[in-house]
XYZ file of C-alpha atoms in Angstrom:
402
model
C -12.092 5.128 2.032
C -12.977 8.235 4.019
C -15.814 10.241 2.451
C -13.925 13.525 2.904
C -10.971 12.104 0.932
C -13.212 11.203 -2.007
C -14.915 14.611 -1.824
C -11.555 16.417 -1.881
C -10.367 14.472 -4.937
C -13.702 14.987 -6.736
C -13.604 18.761 -6.148
C -9.974 18.898 -7.309
C -10.705 17.059 -10.548
C -13.821 19.135 -11.244
C -11.739 22.274 -10.841
C -9.165 20.998 -13.309
C -11.854 20.114 -15.865
C -13.510 23.525 -15.477
C -10.198 25.322 -15.879
C -9.254 23.537 -19.060
C -12.702 23.636 -20.597
C -12.189 27.397 -20.945
C -9.172 26.850 -23.198
C -10.030 26.900 -26.919
C -7.491 24.208 -27.631
C -9.074 21.930 -25.050
C -12.677 22.004 -26.273
C -12.421 18.788 -28.241
C -12.675 15.992 -25.685
C -12.550 12.308 -26.591
C -14.610 10.070 -24.312
C -14.216 6.332 -23.796
C -16.435 4.243 -21.494
C -16.208 0.514 -20.783
C -18.111 -1.735 -18.388
C -17.367 -5.241 -17.146
C -19.992 -7.349 -15.369
C -18.725 -10.503 -13.681
C -20.418 -13.506 -12.127
C -18.126 -15.516 -9.852
C -18.421 -18.723 -7.860
C -15.872 -19.964 -5.316
C -16.143 -23.440 -3.794
C -14.088 -24.582 -0.796
C -14.386 -28.353 -0.845
C -12.908 -29.199 2.598
C -14.780 -28.821 5.870
C -14.118 -25.416 7.401
C -11.450 -25.163 10.079
C -13.264 -22.459 12.050
C -16.866 -22.049 13.139
C -19.330 -20.105 10.914
C -17.147 -20.375 7.791
C -19.042 -21.199 4.591
C -18.184 -23.478 1.657
C -20.022 -21.807 -1.255
C -19.436 -18.193 -2.265
C -21.382 -16.895 -5.259
C -20.694 -13.236 -5.997
C -21.234 -10.470 -8.530
C -18.800 -7.706 -9.521
C -19.017 -4.479 -11.558
C -15.966 -2.725 -13.049
C -16.720 0.552 -14.879
C -13.976 2.486 -16.676
C -14.040 5.984 -18.143
C -11.418 8.122 -19.847
C -11.628 11.656 -21.184
C -8.726 13.001 -23.276
C -8.105 16.501 -24.613
C -5.232 18.749 -25.699
C -4.221 16.184 -28.351
C -4.162 13.432 -25.726
C -1.628 15.157 -23.485
C -4.222 15.665 -20.754
C -6.779 13.222 -19.440
C -9.112 12.207 -16.637
C -9.002 8.478 -15.861
C -11.475 6.475 -13.777
C -11.725 2.802 -12.790
C -14.341 1.708 -10.288
C -15.040 -1.581 -8.552
C -17.901 -3.154 -6.591
C -18.413 -6.740 -5.399
C -21.413 -8.339 -3.688
C -20.460 -11.530 -1.830
C -21.670 -13.956 0.847
C -18.796 -12.801 3.062
C -19.785 -9.365 4.376
C -16.154 -8.190 4.379
C -15.731 -9.240 0.737
C -18.768 -7.153 -0.199
C -16.932 -3.924 -0.874
C -16.430 -1.082 -3.319
C -13.393 0.901 -4.299
C -12.224 3.650 -6.611
C -9.281 1.867 -8.187
C -8.306 4.969 -10.160
C -9.586 8.531 -10.464
C -6.829 10.894 -11.491
C -5.895 13.781 -13.750
C -2.790 13.348 -15.904
C -0.825 15.895 -17.902
C 2.134 15.057 -20.147
C 4.457 17.626 -21.680
C 7.849 17.199 -23.328
C 9.710 14.787 -21.043
C 7.574 14.938 -17.897
C 4.187 13.727 -16.620
C 2.080 14.781 -13.642
C -0.717 12.692 -12.093
C -3.054 13.863 -9.300
C -5.699 11.704 -7.634
C -6.244 8.009 -6.910
C -4.015 5.732 -8.949
C -2.536 2.223 -9.158
C 1.216 1.888 -9.630
C 2.961 -1.446 -10.165
C 6.627 -2.245 -9.534
C 8.350 -5.600 -9.924
C 9.490 -8.383 -12.255
C 9.097 -11.716 -10.421
C 6.095 -14.049 -10.604
C 5.588 -15.528 -7.135
C 6.004 -12.525 -4.814
C 6.215 -8.793 -5.599
C 8.453 -7.536 -2.824
C 9.191 -4.061 -4.194
C 5.550 -3.245 -5.046
C 4.688 -1.002 -2.086
C 2.781 2.074 -3.294
C -0.749 0.564 -3.243
C -2.480 -1.317 -0.454
C -3.372 -4.958 -1.197
C -7.048 -5.821 -1.658
C -6.675 -8.941 0.500
C -10.319 -10.071 0.265
C -10.432 -9.950 -3.538
C -7.634 -12.383 -4.413
C -5.428 -14.809 -2.516
C -2.214 -13.968 -4.373
C -2.238 -10.243 -3.565
C -2.396 -9.153 -7.206
C -5.406 -6.840 -6.689
C -4.670 -3.417 -5.212
C -6.661 -0.501 -3.794
C -6.493 2.950 -5.339
C -3.893 5.153 -3.620
C -4.297 8.945 -3.252
C -1.144 10.502 -4.654
C 0.686 13.159 -6.557
C 3.120 11.545 -8.978
C 5.720 13.392 -11.002
C 7.653 11.510 -13.700
C 10.760 12.868 -15.390
C 11.936 10.916 -18.449
C 15.476 11.202 -19.774
C 17.073 9.248 -22.604
C 20.517 9.091 -21.052
C 19.861 8.773 -17.326
C 16.582 6.832 -17.218
C 13.172 7.614 -15.707
C 12.679 9.247 -12.293
C 9.371 8.913 -10.402
C 8.535 10.990 -7.312
C 5.489 10.242 -5.150
C 3.680 12.232 -2.476
C 1.189 9.994 -0.644
C -1.059 11.962 1.720
C -3.341 9.186 2.984
C -2.928 5.548 4.085
C -5.547 2.882 3.363
C -5.981 -0.101 5.644
C -6.088 -3.707 4.474
C -9.400 -5.595 4.791
C -9.394 -9.205 6.003
C -11.978 -11.974 5.510
C -15.052 -11.815 7.738
C -16.632 -14.409 10.011
C -18.180 -16.378 7.113
C -15.140 -16.021 4.895
C -12.306 -18.449 4.235
C -8.560 -17.778 4.162
C -8.665 -16.096 7.564
C -7.168 -16.390 11.044
C -8.966 -18.019 14.023
C -9.803 -14.528 15.277
C -11.697 -12.345 12.818
C -9.611 -9.224 12.199
C -11.573 -5.985 11.935
C -9.464 -3.442 10.057
C -10.840 -0.671 12.291
C -9.144 -2.340 15.281
C -5.710 -1.960 13.694
C -3.850 1.086 14.967
C -1.005 3.259 13.663
C 2.449 3.911 15.009
C 2.175 7.501 13.746
C 0.152 9.987 15.788
C -1.192 11.312 12.463
C -2.868 7.914 11.886
C -3.977 7.513 8.252
C -3.061 11.104 7.397
C 0.687 10.770 7.831
C 2.377 12.265 4.750
C 4.439 9.586 2.996
C 7.074 9.874 0.262
C 8.469 7.461 -2.313
C 10.960 7.517 -5.178
C 11.854 5.135 -8.002
C 14.505 5.241 -10.719
C 14.386 2.833 -13.649
C 16.612 2.443 -16.685
C 17.875 -0.134 -19.146
C 21.401 -0.973 -20.280
C 21.574 -3.351 -23.209
C 20.058 -6.595 -21.787
C 19.616 -5.162 -18.273
C 16.406 -3.540 -16.943
C 16.914 -2.139 -13.466
C 14.805 -0.322 -10.889
C 15.837 1.266 -7.578
C 13.202 2.531 -5.150
C 12.793 3.917 -1.655
C 9.655 4.348 0.437
C 9.366 6.281 3.686
C 6.063 6.283 5.508
C 3.364 4.055 6.966
C 3.837 0.482 5.766
C 1.186 -1.269 3.712
C 1.643 -4.494 5.703
C 0.376 -4.506 9.288
C 2.854 -5.814 11.857
C 1.343 -8.724 13.794
C 2.237 -9.732 17.332
C 0.804 -12.704 19.224
C 0.398 -12.814 22.999
C 0.560 -15.921 25.220
C -3.210 -16.510 24.981
C -3.152 -16.576 21.174
C -4.696 -13.149 20.670
C -3.539 -11.178 17.632
C -2.404 -7.584 17.979
C -1.545 -5.561 14.907
C -0.582 -2.036 13.903
C 0.837 -0.208 10.881
C 4.467 0.788 11.524
C 6.476 3.631 10.042
C 9.051 2.091 7.728
C 11.974 2.854 5.457
C 12.096 0.376 2.577
C 14.748 0.291 -0.134
C 14.051 -1.961 -3.111
C 15.909 -3.329 -6.130
C 14.336 -5.050 -9.136
C 16.424 -6.390 -11.993
C 15.611 -8.315 -15.173
C 18.186 -9.641 -17.631
C 16.972 -10.696 -21.072
C 19.266 -13.135 -22.864
C 17.853 -14.995 -25.857
C 14.901 -17.046 -24.522
C 15.965 -16.551 -20.873
C 14.662 -13.963 -18.414
C 16.732 -13.725 -15.232
C 14.839 -11.938 -12.446
C 15.577 -10.457 -9.033
C 13.608 -8.487 -6.459
C 15.048 -7.603 -3.067
C 14.133 -5.246 -0.233
C 15.623 -4.016 3.006
C 12.964 -2.738 5.415
C 13.656 -0.943 8.659
C 11.195 0.007 11.398
C 11.523 0.557 15.145
C 9.847 -2.808 15.819
C 11.335 -4.828 12.942
C 14.257 -4.912 10.533
C 14.754 -7.489 7.780
C 15.979 -8.392 4.301
C 13.953 -10.353 1.729
C 14.592 -11.448 -1.839
C 13.153 -13.379 -4.768
C 15.493 -14.641 -7.473
C 14.614 -16.790 -10.463
C 14.442 -17.352 -14.171
C 11.979 -17.935 -16.997
C 12.740 -19.795 -20.212
C 10.283 -19.680 -23.122
C 9.903 -22.227 -25.932
C 8.378 -20.094 -28.703
C 5.969 -21.128 -31.463
C 6.289 -24.818 -30.668
C 3.504 -26.043 -32.946
C 4.028 -23.476 -35.706
C 0.744 -21.784 -34.744
C 1.989 -19.457 -32.025
C 2.045 -21.770 -28.989
C 4.521 -20.489 -26.376
C 5.456 -22.447 -23.250
C 7.460 -20.777 -20.514
C 9.146 -22.591 -17.630
C 9.514 -20.652 -14.368
C 11.556 -21.224 -11.237
C 12.147 -18.876 -8.284
C 13.617 -18.985 -4.797
C 11.997 -16.890 -2.052
C 13.768 -15.791 1.120
C 12.606 -13.630 4.042
C 14.610 -12.964 7.218
C 11.407 -12.732 9.256
C 11.064 -16.508 8.936
C 7.640 -17.641 10.210
C 6.628 -14.032 10.970
C 6.537 -13.158 7.242
C 2.942 -12.143 6.496
C 3.158 -13.812 3.073
C 4.257 -17.093 4.661
C 7.081 -17.237 2.076
C 10.362 -17.261 3.977
C 12.413 -20.151 2.523
C 10.488 -21.536 -0.427
C 10.800 -22.642 -4.035
C 8.312 -21.640 -6.748
C 8.029 -23.711 -9.925
C 5.582 -23.304 -12.773
C 4.744 -23.006 -16.435
C 3.113 -20.232 -18.445
C 1.281 -21.431 -21.580
C 0.117 -18.884 -24.165
C -1.737 -20.159 -27.221
C -1.646 -16.727 -28.916
C -4.972 -17.522 -30.586
C -7.886 -15.213 -31.359
C -9.503 -16.263 -28.048
C -6.383 -15.202 -26.091
C -6.233 -18.564 -24.297
C -3.628 -18.719 -21.508
C -2.741 -21.016 -18.599
C -0.458 -20.480 -15.609
C 0.188 -23.553 -13.487
C 2.642 -23.939 -10.635
C 3.339 -24.514 -6.998
C 5.257 -23.234 -3.984
C 6.956 -25.662 -1.624
C 8.557 -24.895 1.737
C 12.165 -26.089 2.030
C 11.867 -26.519 5.812
C 8.597 -28.467 5.962
C 6.171 -30.536 3.896
C 3.933 -27.564 3.047
C 3.078 -27.121 -0.637
C 0.572 -24.878 -2.416
C -0.455 -25.758 -5.972
C -2.121 -23.189 -8.227
C -3.851 -23.004 -11.595
C -5.034 -19.895 -13.467
C -6.596 -20.112 -16.923
C -8.580 -17.690 -19.086
C -10.195 -17.670 -22.525
C -12.351 -15.233 -24.508
C -15.634 -16.280 -26.091
C -17.103 -14.304 -28.935
C -16.204 -10.642 -28.913
C -17.258 -9.682 -25.390
C -17.171 -12.698 -23.042
C -14.295 -14.057 -20.933
C -14.145 -17.160 -18.744
C -11.598 -17.686 -15.984
C -10.748 -20.692 -13.808
C -8.569 -20.546 -10.703
C -7.631 -23.312 -8.269
C -5.524 -23.230 -5.096
C -4.665 -26.484 -3.321
C -3.088 -26.478 0.139
C -1.271 -29.791 0.472
C 0.198 -31.291 3.665
C 0.480 -27.920 5.389
C 2.671 -28.099 8.474
C 0.702 -27.049 11.559
C 3.733 -25.085 12.743
C 3.324 -22.732 9.767
C 2.185 -19.523 11.461
C 0.277 -18.183 8.422
C -0.629 -21.068 6.098
C -1.666 -23.447 8.904
C -4.826 -21.342 9.250
C -5.613 -21.956 5.562
C -4.867 -25.696 5.454
C -8.534 -26.590 4.850
C -9.142 -23.732 2.405
C -8.319 -25.307 -0.968
C -10.766 -23.822 -3.470
C -11.959 -23.646 -7.050
C -13.044 -20.323 -8.566
C -14.971 -19.910 -11.828
C -15.928 -16.547 -13.310
C -17.718 -15.354 -16.445
C -17.353 -11.726 -17.541
C -19.298 -9.676 -20.069
C -17.746 -6.516 -21.561
C -19.701 -3.553 -22.899
């Protein structure tokens, strides 16, 4: 992130704190600080597809969190930081995940600063989730996001639902794996080489809106984003070189969840329009949960989803005509043990990706996680996943909380 952006946000927040510290009602401030230290090891057990790629990736991560509340909790400063040291130089990175001021009053909220916002209901691909840039070197599944500079205004009504308005003054580029890293293309992509369609580059002023509401068993969200897209648009020339830029897009999204007894019916769909590309994509599926099977709180959920993307092989996710199947197991014990196991298979080829995610607490302040991704019989015509066909891996992490 640009140093001047961080400086601007820091000065803004300091000014807010100074202003409210002069108010008698705001003198009592509640402070909360937490720290997570994580040791991680990733092992890629197949021989690397490209030169200079490594097999073993030990790393260390730090995640500090701080919150200060005053005015009876209606105002706060929120901070979440992140730093990772890794064998892959590009995966050694730091980020301010969140650093924002929030004020709530009556039926509205205002947030100013860096923040993470999540939209979506499906498991395998979050199409509508567009506010934050993906931290592509941190996780394979795109679940980790970078902090986004924003002003967010939320208006909450009982009858008409919740309205969210976003002003996004700065765009953050996606980082890709470095020369030593796995899960990369044949050509190492330097994020600084990626250009912008807008002449304002990263400082183009973007806008977004989302409405959400519930009707009986229906939870619905409608959103629209206008600005520089979070996904770069890739083009490939005849010699195999990759060219990429961030286009200006209009994206309209719909997310819907229907809760009926033990069933959850889910839908996410988007229509995205840009000068260079126009497409429709959707994820539709269901989840059925068998509750308290053993009488001790064991829940087992069965998941199935269909993924469609009009871009076909040009979809950056590689998910254009695929089926996701899986199971979510929650033991609901004091150790918070959980397992998510599943796979994605391409309906047009033999390509299948199996996945496993499991976590469990130990004692009062330790957590262990295991993750596995297995790329099986990947079709070499797959534009995205063919580059990862030798990148099956096992990840183990141990975290300590203070």
